[in-house]
Tab-separated table of C-alpha atoms in Angstrom:
chain	number	residue	atom	x	y	z
A	16	UNK	CA	123.631	71.782	62.933
A	17	UNK	CA	123.924	70.072	66.236
A	18	UNK	CA	121.268	70.396	68.887
A	19	UNK	CA	121.894	72.970	71.583
A	20	UNK	CA	121.625	72.537	75.309
A	21	UNK	CA	118.340	73.421	76.950
A	22	UNK	CA	119.661	76.466	78.849
A	23	UNK	CA	120.792	78.088	75.602
A	24	UNK	CA	117.477	77.340	73.968
A	25	UNK	CA	115.626	78.874	76.902
A	26	UNK	CA	117.789	81.991	76.829
A	27	UNK	CA	117.316	82.358	73.094
A	28	UNK	CA	113.572	81.934	73.422
A	29	UNK	CA	113.329	84.525	76.184
A	30	UNK	CA	115.361	87.060	74.236
A	31	UNK	CA	113.400	86.466	71.064
A	32	UNK	CA	110.097	86.863	72.898
A	33	UNK	CA	111.305	90.113	74.440
A	34	UNK	CA	112.579	91.377	71.100
A	35	UNK	CA	109.582	90.319	69.054
A	36	UNK	CA	107.086	91.359	71.696
A	37	UNK	CA	108.363	94.929	71.639
A	38	UNK	CA	109.106	95.001	67.905
A	39	UNK	CA	107.717	98.057	66.135
A	40	UNK	CA	105.567	97.356	63.084
A	41	UNK	CA	105.377	100.021	60.424
A	42	UNK	CA	101.942	100.939	59.127
A	43	UNK	CA	101.302	98.525	56.242
A	44	UNK	CA	99.204	101.013	54.247
A	45	UNK	CA	101.338	104.118	54.864
A	46	UNK	CA	104.104	104.963	52.385
A	47	UNK	CA	106.588	107.809	52.110
A	48	UNK	CA	107.669	109.094	48.735
A	49	UNK	CA	110.872	111.126	48.478
A	50	UNK	CA	110.555	112.082	44.796
A	51	UNK	CA	107.733	114.629	44.287
A	52	UNK	CA	105.961	114.617	40.934
A	53	UNK	CA	106.836	117.362	38.535
A	54	UNK	CA	104.130	119.611	37.218
A	55	UNK	CA	104.448	118.086	33.758
A	56	UNK	CA	103.906	114.572	35.212
A	57	UNK	CA	100.555	115.437	36.791
A	58	UNK	CA	97.990	114.521	34.132
A	59	UNK	CA	94.301	113.805	34.020
A	60	UNK	CA	94.421	110.554	32.077
A	61	UNK	CA	93.702	107.280	33.849
A	62	UNK	CA	96.819	105.450	35.052
A	63	UNK	CA	96.743	101.760	35.888
A	64	UNK	CA	97.728	101.497	39.563
A	65	UNK	CA	100.714	99.349	40.424
A	66	UNK	CA	100.777	96.732	43.169
A	67	UNK	CA	102.571	99.173	45.477
A	68	UNK	CA	99.962	101.867	44.810
A	69	UNK	CA	97.229	99.428	45.759
A	70	UNK	CA	98.910	98.782	49.116
A	71	UNK	CA	99.697	102.440	49.880
A	72	UNK	CA	96.320	103.795	50.952
A	73	UNK	CA	98.086	106.757	52.585
A	74	UNK	CA	100.944	108.216	50.578
A	75	UNK	CA	103.025	111.139	51.841
A	76	UNK	CA	105.445	112.910	49.481
A	77	UNK	CA	108.276	114.805	51.179
A	78	UNK	CA	109.099	118.394	50.274
A	79	UNK	CA	112.286	119.160	48.405
A	80	UNK	CA	114.744	121.745	49.690
A	81	UNK	CA	113.468	124.183	47.064
A	82	UNK	CA	109.868	123.663	48.182
A	83	UNK	CA	110.856	124.210	51.815
A	84	UNK	CA	112.598	127.452	50.991
A	85	UNK	CA	109.564	128.656	49.051
A	86	UNK	CA	107.274	127.591	51.897
A	87	UNK	CA	109.226	129.544	54.519
A	88	UNK	CA	109.457	132.578	52.237
A	89	UNK	CA	105.731	132.561	51.594
A	90	UNK	CA	104.596	131.916	55.171
A	91	UNK	CA	107.167	133.865	57.129
A	92	UNK	CA	108.435	136.723	54.941
A	93	UNK	CA	106.736	140.106	54.662
A	94	UNK	CA	105.169	140.508	51.211
A	95	UNK	CA	103.289	143.674	51.994
A	96	UNK	CA	100.147	141.826	52.983
A	97	UNK	CA	98.761	141.637	56.484
A	98	UNK	CA	96.682	138.575	55.682
A	99	UNK	CA	99.506	136.082	56.034
A	100	UNK	CA	100.671	137.403	59.395
A	101	UNK	CA	97.179	137.885	60.768
A	102	UNK	CA	96.090	134.325	60.072
A	103	UNK	CA	97.636	131.452	62.003
A	104	UNK	CA	97.382	128.512	59.623
A	105	UNK	CA	97.903	124.950	60.819
A	106	UNK	CA	99.211	121.650	59.566
A	107	UNK	CA	98.649	118.031	60.594
A	108	UNK	CA	101.162	115.757	62.317
A	109	UNK	CA	101.425	112.082	61.367
A	110	UNK	CA	103.114	109.360	63.390
A	111	UNK	CA	103.486	106.072	61.520
A	112	UNK	CA	100.577	107.045	59.303
A	113	UNK	CA	98.301	107.914	62.233
A	114	UNK	CA	97.093	111.403	63.154
A	115	UNK	CA	99.041	112.481	66.250
A	116	UNK	CA	98.265	116.216	66.494
A	117	UNK	CA	98.553	119.563	64.760
A	118	UNK	CA	101.116	122.307	64.493
A	119	UNK	CA	100.887	126.043	63.924
A	120	UNK	CA	102.368	128.241	61.225
A	121	UNK	CA	104.525	130.096	63.758
A	122	UNK	CA	106.313	126.842	64.624
A	123	UNK	CA	107.461	126.457	61.035
A	124	UNK	CA	108.720	130.018	60.987
A	125	UNK	CA	110.522	129.601	64.322
A	126	UNK	CA	112.606	126.625	63.192
A	127	UNK	CA	112.685	127.489	59.455
A	128	UNK	CA	110.725	124.320	58.645
A	129	UNK	CA	113.517	122.122	59.955
A	130	UNK	CA	111.189	119.143	60.477
A	131	UNK	CA	110.313	116.581	57.814
A	132	UNK	CA	107.345	118.009	55.901
A	133	UNK	CA	105.294	116.200	53.284
A	134	UNK	CA	102.216	116.520	51.096
A	135	UNK	CA	99.217	114.196	51.424
A	136	UNK	CA	96.351	114.323	48.885
A	137	UNK	CA	93.248	116.080	50.160
A	138	UNK	CA	90.930	113.141	49.493
A	139	UNK	CA	93.266	110.898	51.558
A	140	UNK	CA	93.150	113.328	54.492
A	141	UNK	CA	89.378	113.572	54.131
A	142	UNK	CA	88.968	109.805	54.175
A	143	UNK	CA	91.401	108.897	56.970
A	144	UNK	CA	91.691	111.866	59.365
A	145	UNK	CA	88.682	114.186	59.069
A	146	UNK	CA	86.556	112.087	61.415
A	147	UNK	CA	89.105	112.560	64.221
A	148	UNK	CA	88.869	116.377	64.169
A	149	UNK	CA	86.516	118.542	66.216
A	150	UNK	CA	83.825	120.040	63.925
A	151	UNK	CA	83.410	123.105	66.148
A	152	UNK	CA	86.948	124.419	65.631
A	153	UNK	CA	87.594	127.376	63.370
A	154	UNK	CA	90.982	126.804	61.818
A	155	UNK	CA	92.614	126.838	58.423
A	156	UNK	CA	95.123	124.356	57.028
A	157	UNK	CA	98.073	124.862	54.723
A	158	UNK	CA	97.973	123.150	51.343
A	159	UNK	CA	99.221	123.508	47.804
A	160	UNK	CA	97.168	123.490	44.627
A	161	UNK	CA	98.326	122.466	41.191
A	162	UNK	CA	96.483	123.358	38.030
A	163	UNK	CA	97.887	121.569	35.010
A	164	UNK	CA	96.020	123.707	32.496
A	165	UNK	CA	97.494	126.890	33.918
A	166	UNK	CA	100.799	125.138	34.587
A	167	UNK	CA	100.947	126.645	38.025
A	168	UNK	CA	101.385	125.499	41.619
A	169	UNK	CA	100.610	127.801	44.553
A	170	UNK	CA	100.383	127.620	48.317
A	171	UNK	CA	96.852	127.982	49.607
A	172	UNK	CA	94.779	127.413	52.733
A	173	UNK	CA	91.333	125.889	53.231
A	174	UNK	CA	88.841	125.911	56.077
A	175	UNK	CA	88.611	123.345	58.858
A	176	UNK	CA	84.837	123.100	58.388
A	177	UNK	CA	85.231	122.103	54.743
A	178	UNK	CA	87.374	119.186	55.846
A	179	UNK	CA	85.243	117.885	58.714
A	180	UNK	CA	81.989	118.413	56.767
A	181	UNK	CA	83.415	116.585	53.757
A	182	UNK	CA	82.617	119.306	51.289
A	183	UNK	CA	83.132	117.847	47.833
A	184	UNK	CA	81.307	120.268	45.537
A	185	UNK	CA	82.280	123.566	43.974
A	186	UNK	CA	81.815	125.369	47.301
A	187	UNK	CA	85.198	124.059	48.401
A	188	UNK	CA	87.935	126.657	47.925
A	189	UNK	CA	91.640	126.688	48.708
A	190	UNK	CA	92.547	130.366	48.844
A	191	UNK	CA	96.082	131.351	47.765
A	192	UNK	CA	98.366	132.572	50.525
A	193	UNK	CA	99.457	135.934	49.157
A	194	UNK	CA	96.736	138.588	48.707
A	195	UNK	CA	94.032	135.889	48.433
A	196	UNK	CA	93.237	136.973	44.877
A	197	UNK	CA	92.688	133.439	43.581
A	198	UNK	CA	91.342	130.112	44.717
A	199	UNK	CA	91.339	126.477	43.687
A	200	UNK	CA	88.644	123.827	43.818
A	201	UNK	CA	88.577	120.077	44.216
A	202	UNK	CA	88.885	119.645	40.472
A	203	UNK	CA	92.472	120.803	40.911
A	204	UNK	CA	95.209	118.752	42.522
A	205	UNK	CA	95.061	119.703	46.232
A	206	UNK	CA	97.667	118.384	48.711
A	207	UNK	CA	97.618	119.071	52.456
A	208	UNK	CA	100.785	119.914	54.402
A	209	UNK	CA	101.693	117.382	57.095
A	210	UNK	CA	104.663	116.962	59.404
A	211	UNK	CA	106.104	113.456	59.810
A	212	UNK	CA	107.235	112.567	63.313
A	213	UNK	CA	110.235	110.252	63.827
A	214	UNK	CA	109.416	106.752	64.982
A	215	UNK	CA	112.784	105.968	66.553
A	216	UNK	CA	116.503	106.781	66.457
A	217	UNK	CA	119.129	104.862	64.554
A	218	UNK	CA	122.681	104.588	65.880
A	219	UNK	CA	124.836	104.250	62.766
A	220	UNK	CA	128.507	104.540	61.798
A	221	UNK	CA	129.495	103.132	65.176
A	222	UNK	CA	133.134	103.505	66.231
A	223	UNK	CA	134.246	101.552	69.296
A	224	UNK	CA	136.736	103.255	71.583
A	225	UNK	CA	139.667	101.545	73.371
A	226	UNK	CA	137.864	101.450	76.729
A	227	UNK	CA	136.868	97.857	77.402
A	228	UNK	CA	136.159	95.629	80.367
A	229	UNK	CA	135.663	91.852	80.159
A	230	UNK	CA	133.934	89.771	82.823
A	231	UNK	CA	134.055	85.998	82.501
A	232	UNK	CA	130.857	84.136	83.296
A	233	UNK	CA	129.782	80.498	83.450
A	234	UNK	CA	130.397	77.822	80.817
A	235	UNK	CA	127.681	76.348	78.617
A	236	UNK	CA	127.304	73.079	76.718
A	237	UNK	CA	127.150	73.924	72.996
A	238	UNK	CA	126.878	70.523	71.353
A	239	UNK	CA	128.298	67.023	70.778
A	240	UNK	CA	130.426	65.523	68.038
A	241	UNK	CA	132.645	62.524	67.271
A	242	UNK	CA	136.229	62.363	66.012
A	243	UNK	CA	137.067	59.301	63.898
A	244	UNK	CA	140.358	58.060	62.501
A	245	UNK	CA	139.516	55.395	59.904
A	246	UNK	CA	143.065	55.090	58.587
A	247	UNK	CA	145.593	52.480	59.633
A	248	UNK	CA	148.101	54.895	61.115
A	249	UNK	CA	148.234	57.300	64.042
A	250	UNK	CA	147.752	60.919	62.973
A	251	UNK	CA	146.074	64.244	63.968
A	252	UNK	CA	142.315	64.393	63.311
A	253	UNK	CA	140.386	67.672	63.165
A	254	UNK	CA	136.667	68.430	63.358
A	255	UNK	CA	134.203	71.309	63.775
A	256	UNK	CA	130.870	71.979	65.454
A	257	UNK	CA	128.193	74.417	64.302
A	258	UNK	CA	126.294	76.068	67.136
A	259	UNK	CA	123.880	78.982	67.480
A	260	UNK	CA	123.173	81.427	70.282
A	261	UNK	CA	121.640	84.828	70.931
A	262	UNK	CA	124.134	87.623	71.404
A	263	UNK	CA	122.503	89.893	73.961
A	264	UNK	CA	123.053	93.658	73.792
A	265	UNK	CA	122.475	95.900	76.798
A	266	UNK	CA	122.797	99.598	75.950
A	267	UNK	CA	123.173	102.122	78.737
A	268	UNK	CA	120.399	104.475	77.607
A	269	UNK	CA	121.440	107.193	80.066
A	270	UNK	CA	124.609	107.643	78.002
A	271	UNK	CA	122.445	108.287	74.913
A	272	UNK	CA	119.538	110.385	76.265
A	273	UNK	CA	121.431	113.211	77.895
A	274	UNK	CA	119.899	116.493	78.918
A	275	UNK	CA	122.201	118.540	76.739
A	276	UNK	CA	121.273	116.564	73.639
A	277	UNK	CA	117.534	117.362	73.804
A	278	UNK	CA	116.510	113.958	72.499
A	279	UNK	CA	113.046	112.540	72.983
A	280	UNK	CA	113.015	109.066	74.513
A	281	UNK	CA	112.239	107.156	71.348
A	282	UNK	CA	113.016	103.487	70.707
A	283	UNK	CA	116.522	102.813	69.434
A	284	UNK	CA	117.786	100.989	66.361
A	285	UNK	CA	121.342	99.732	66.762
A	286	UNK	CA	123.585	98.909	63.804
A	287	UNK	CA	125.530	95.725	64.566
A	288	UNK	CA	127.083	92.928	62.472
A	289	UNK	CA	125.609	94.318	59.280
A	290	UNK	CA	122.086	94.324	60.740
A	291	UNK	CA	119.887	96.948	62.378
A	292	UNK	CA	118.564	95.685	65.720
A	293	UNK	CA	115.657	97.139	67.618
A	294	UNK	CA	116.253	97.711	71.324
A	295	UNK	CA	113.448	98.034	73.826
A	296	UNK	CA	112.878	100.967	76.161
A	297	UNK	CA	115.561	99.585	78.473
A	298	UNK	CA	118.132	99.366	75.692
A	299	UNK	CA	118.074	95.546	75.552
A	300	UNK	CA	118.011	93.500	72.368
A	301	UNK	CA	119.482	90.383	70.811
A	302	UNK	CA	120.867	88.962	67.598
A	303	UNK	CA	120.844	85.347	66.430
A	304	UNK	CA	124.420	84.256	65.782
A	305	UNK	CA	125.610	81.039	64.134
A	306	UNK	CA	129.283	80.185	64.547
A	307	UNK	CA	131.646	77.243	64.239
A	308	UNK	CA	134.111	75.844	66.775
A	309	UNK	CA	137.191	73.909	65.598
A	310	UNK	CA	138.958	71.175	67.578
A	311	UNK	CA	141.275	68.225	67.042
A	312	UNK	CA	143.686	65.732	68.586
A	313	UNK	CA	146.129	62.992	67.653
A	314	UNK	CA	144.354	59.658	67.445
A	315	UNK	CA	145.436	56.034	67.129
A	316	UNK	CA	144.632	54.050	64.006
A	317	UNK	CA	141.010	53.036	63.474
A	318	UNK	CA	139.719	54.674	66.625
A	319	UNK	CA	137.064	57.217	67.560
A	320	UNK	CA	136.289	59.457	70.525
A	321	UNK	CA	133.223	61.446	71.526
A	322	UNK	CA	133.566	65.212	71.990
A	323	UNK	CA	131.575	67.764	73.946
A	324	UNK	CA	132.124	71.404	72.983
A	325	UNK	CA	131.609	74.009	75.693
A	326	UNK	CA	131.809	77.788	75.549
A	327	UNK	CA	132.235	80.449	78.170
A	328	UNK	CA	129.799	83.341	78.436
A	329	UNK	CA	131.546	86.697	78.785
A	330	UNK	CA	130.329	90.239	79.357
A	331	UNK	CA	132.212	92.762	77.221
A	332	UNK	CA	131.687	96.387	78.191
A	333	UNK	CA	132.445	98.800	75.347
A	334	UNK	CA	132.435	102.551	74.867
A	335	UNK	CA	131.537	103.875	71.430
A	336	UNK	CA	130.681	106.873	69.330
A	337	UNK	CA	127.995	106.995	66.630
A	338	UNK	CA	125.809	109.165	64.424
A	339	UNK	CA	122.198	109.551	65.529
A	340	UNK	CA	119.644	109.408	62.731
A	341	UNK	CA	115.914	110.001	62.985
A	342	UNK	CA	113.974	107.132	61.418
A	343	UNK	CA	110.542	107.920	59.983
A	344	UNK	CA	109.596	104.544	58.571
A	345	UNK	CA	109.795	102.768	55.223
A	346	UNK	CA	113.543	103.349	54.942
A	347	UNK	CA	113.430	107.134	55.417
A	348	UNK	CA	115.989	108.491	57.884
A	349	UNK	CA	117.625	111.844	58.514
A	350	UNK	CA	120.846	112.787	60.286
A	351	UNK	CA	120.241	114.290	63.700
A	352	UNK	CA	123.499	114.750	65.620
A	353	UNK	CA	126.682	112.941	66.700
A	354	UNK	CA	126.960	110.800	69.818
A	355	UNK	CA	130.089	110.273	71.918
A	356	UNK	CA	130.883	108.346	75.078
A	357	UNK	CA	127.946	105.947	74.948
A	358	UNK	CA	128.359	102.574	76.687
A	359	UNK	CA	126.972	99.123	76.093
A	360	UNK	CA	127.561	95.506	77.100
A	361	UNK	CA	127.751	92.484	74.809
A	362	UNK	CA	126.819	89.154	76.408
A	363	UNK	CA	128.214	86.527	74.086
A	364	UNK	CA	129.902	83.104	73.937
A	365	UNK	CA	133.680	83.115	73.772
A	366	UNK	CA	136.621	80.772	74.424
A	367	UNK	CA	135.081	77.567	73.073
A	368	UNK	CA	136.922	74.367	73.968
A	369	UNK	CA	136.421	70.619	73.398
A	370	UNK	CA	136.042	68.066	76.185
A	371	UNK	CA	137.032	64.591	75.002
A	372	UNK	CA	135.017	61.824	76.641
A	373	UNK	CA	136.323	58.332	77.495
A	374	UNK	CA	136.263	56.020	74.460
A	375	UNK	CA	133.815	53.147	74.306
A	376	UNK	CA	134.905	49.713	75.601
A	377	UNK	CA	135.349	48.390	72.060
A	378	UNK	CA	137.430	51.404	71.106
A	379	UNK	CA	139.954	51.471	73.954
A	380	UNK	CA	143.209	53.011	72.831
A	381	UNK	CA	146.080	50.767	74.038
A	382	UNK	CA	149.771	51.660	74.141
A	383	UNK	CA	151.244	50.963	70.720
A	384	UNK	CA	154.876	50.555	71.843
A	385	UNK	CA	155.096	46.851	70.829
A	386	UNK	CA	152.660	47.040	67.880
A	387	UNK	CA	154.584	48.988	65.244
A	388	UNK	CA	155.329	45.905	63.134
A	389	UNK	CA	151.573	45.159	62.978
A	390	UNK	CA	150.742	48.258	60.921
A	391	UNK	CA	151.871	46.573	57.723
A	392	UNK	CA	149.485	43.678	58.224
A	393	UNK	CA	146.595	46.049	58.890
A	394	UNK	CA	147.294	47.998	55.723
A	395	UNK	CA	147.468	44.854	53.615
A	396	UNK	CA	144.212	43.431	54.990
A	397	UNK	CA	141.969	46.538	55.189
A	398	UNK	CA	138.950	44.697	53.818
A	399	UNK	CA	138.914	42.229	56.679
A	400	UNK	CA	136.761	44.507	58.805
A	401	UNK	CA	137.011	47.434	61.198
A	402	UNK	CA	139.581	46.334	63.743
A	403	UNK	CA	139.731	48.248	66.967
A	404	UNK	CA	142.946	48.829	68.840
A	405	UNK	CA	141.793	46.481	71.604
A	406	UNK	CA	141.239	43.688	69.076
A	407	UNK	CA	144.524	44.446	67.387
A	408	UNK	CA	146.326	44.239	70.703
A	409	UNK	CA	144.786	40.813	71.392
A	410	UNK	CA	145.854	39.615	67.968
A	411	UNK	CA	149.375	40.781	68.652
A	412	UNK	CA	149.515	38.825	71.896
A	413	UNK	CA	148.245	35.628	70.229
A	414	UNK	CA	150.398	35.716	67.120
A	415	UNK	CA	153.740	37.066	68.389
A	416	UNK	CA	156.513	34.367	68.669
A	417	UNK	CA	158.542	34.030	71.914
A	418	UNK	CA	161.608	36.230	71.891
A	419	UNK	CA	165.085	36.145	73.412
A	420	UNK	CA	163.836	37.073	76.828
A	421	UNK	CA	161.782	33.907	77.115
A	422	UNK	CA	164.659	31.653	76.056
A	423	UNK	CA	166.966	33.412	78.488
A	424	UNK	CA	164.612	32.761	81.390
A	425	UNK	CA	164.232	29.088	80.465
A	426	UNK	CA	167.979	28.582	80.152
A	427	UNK	CA	168.610	30.319	83.461
A	428	UNK	CA	166.096	28.075	85.198
A	429	UNK	CA	167.605	24.925	83.673
A	430	UNK	CA	171.099	26.015	84.639
A	431	UNK	CA	169.980	26.706	88.197
A	432	UNK	CA	168.313	23.323	88.324
A	433	UNK	CA	171.499	21.638	87.071
A	434	UNK	CA	173.570	23.432	89.691
A	435	UNK	CA	171.193	22.381	92.433
A	436	UNK	CA	171.181	18.740	91.217
A	437	UNK	CA	174.978	18.787	90.953
A	438	UNK	CA	175.393	20.131	94.448
A	439	UNK	CA	172.918	17.553	95.702
A	440	UNK	CA	174.857	14.697	94.067
A	441	UNK	CA	178.232	15.961	95.341
A	442	UNK	CA	176.913	16.268	98.869
A	443	UNK	CA	175.263	12.859	98.677
A	444	UNK	CA	178.511	11.203	97.427
A	445	UNK	CA	180.594	12.888	100.111
A	446	UNK	CA	178.115	11.789	102.769
A	447	UNK	CA	178.397	8.126	101.673
A	448	UNK	CA	182.210	8.229	101.805
A	449	UNK	CA	182.177	9.629	105.313
A	450	UNK	CA	179.791	6.905	106.478
A	451	UNK	CA	181.972	4.083	105.052
A	452	UNK	CA	185.083	5.540	106.692
A	453	UNK	CA	183.351	5.616	110.067
A	454	UNK	CA	182.358	1.945	109.714
A	455	UNK	CA	186.008	0.966	108.928
A	456	UNK	CA	187.354	2.872	111.903
A	457	UNK	CA	184.793	1.229	114.200
A	458	UNK	CA	185.778	-2.299	113.050
A	459	UNK	CA	189.422	-1.642	113.754
A	460	UNK	CA	188.697	-0.647	117.352
A	461	UNK	CA	187.203	-4.152	118.209
A	462	UNK	CA	190.457	-6.174	117.457
A	463	UNK	CA	192.147	-7.574	120.733
A	464	UNK	CA	195.670	-6.558	121.612
A	465	UNK	CA	198.509	-9.050	120.952
A	466	UNK	CA	199.859	-11.128	123.835
């Protein structure tokens, strides 16, 4: 790949710094599972942990649709017990694996548990989040308990003090939700209910609309190349140049975060060219692009010419529609709502063109009007060396025999000279005759008259 001009390198570096500096890093030890374990798969025997299990110190397992329906029915429906409605149980909120707050039971009932809910093992919550809670609070948290021996799983709730005080003995109890007639201990499989918060939005399934506006900008030097014609005949020669640049994307965020859409101002992921790009809070991002420019020209035999390839920066304003997805990390996303009438601008290189530089002094291309007969000699003696057109032209001038034009000029000059000499001789002869006649007439005038 050819080297790029410094301005392009600077622009690429700036965009990459902006993009990488604001890049969001997912929690390396937080994982999201979307396939909950069945009751029959929960066993007490020792399982060798996999490499992924060793990296996932915090593992959240999302609820299935059936579990959500059972959760809402247990927490929000009237089962003839006043205990459920009197108590206001809570759940924890996690953002990228970090504790971000808590929610109340009434919130789940108000939106029918529409958020992304998951289960986190009790010992994981105890180890990672208990120290961040206030020990003086008197709350209860929603959980589920699974007892393999009884082949039963039930919703239960446990005390806030048990969590912050790290109770690990038999005093710990997770009381069942309905009637409170049973409880579970730490020897059972206890999982705490958490709500996962979205990290950002993804704009997917993008459809560009006909509205478009193009603004031409300045031209940029993309790279250098050389076209060579090593053959002994004049013909078209083609070449190409690989160049790279950063395609800048500027999204008009006001066309995405509208009041009627009730969207939180989260970072945006934009699907473009088969990749998902992260845009900053201003809707700006970039993508490394490698492309190829083609060029060519008709060249004389055994000649070469240097080429500079330039490209013109253009701003392309587009209007598009898309589907908004909530992204929760580690590949988990959920459809949120459609988007229409959003606008963005692509700043990219377009209209590449070659600029052919003047050939070197030893590669001057001379008019080949009187050199056609020389091509045969060049083809026959190709091993003699790399002849340039300038050298070939000099050889033509030295070796060509004089033609008809030269003989015609010589003959014309000789004929003119003969005419001039002839005229000179005729005039000279006539002049001598006139002189002799004058002398004869003068002699006759001196004779005396007869007596």
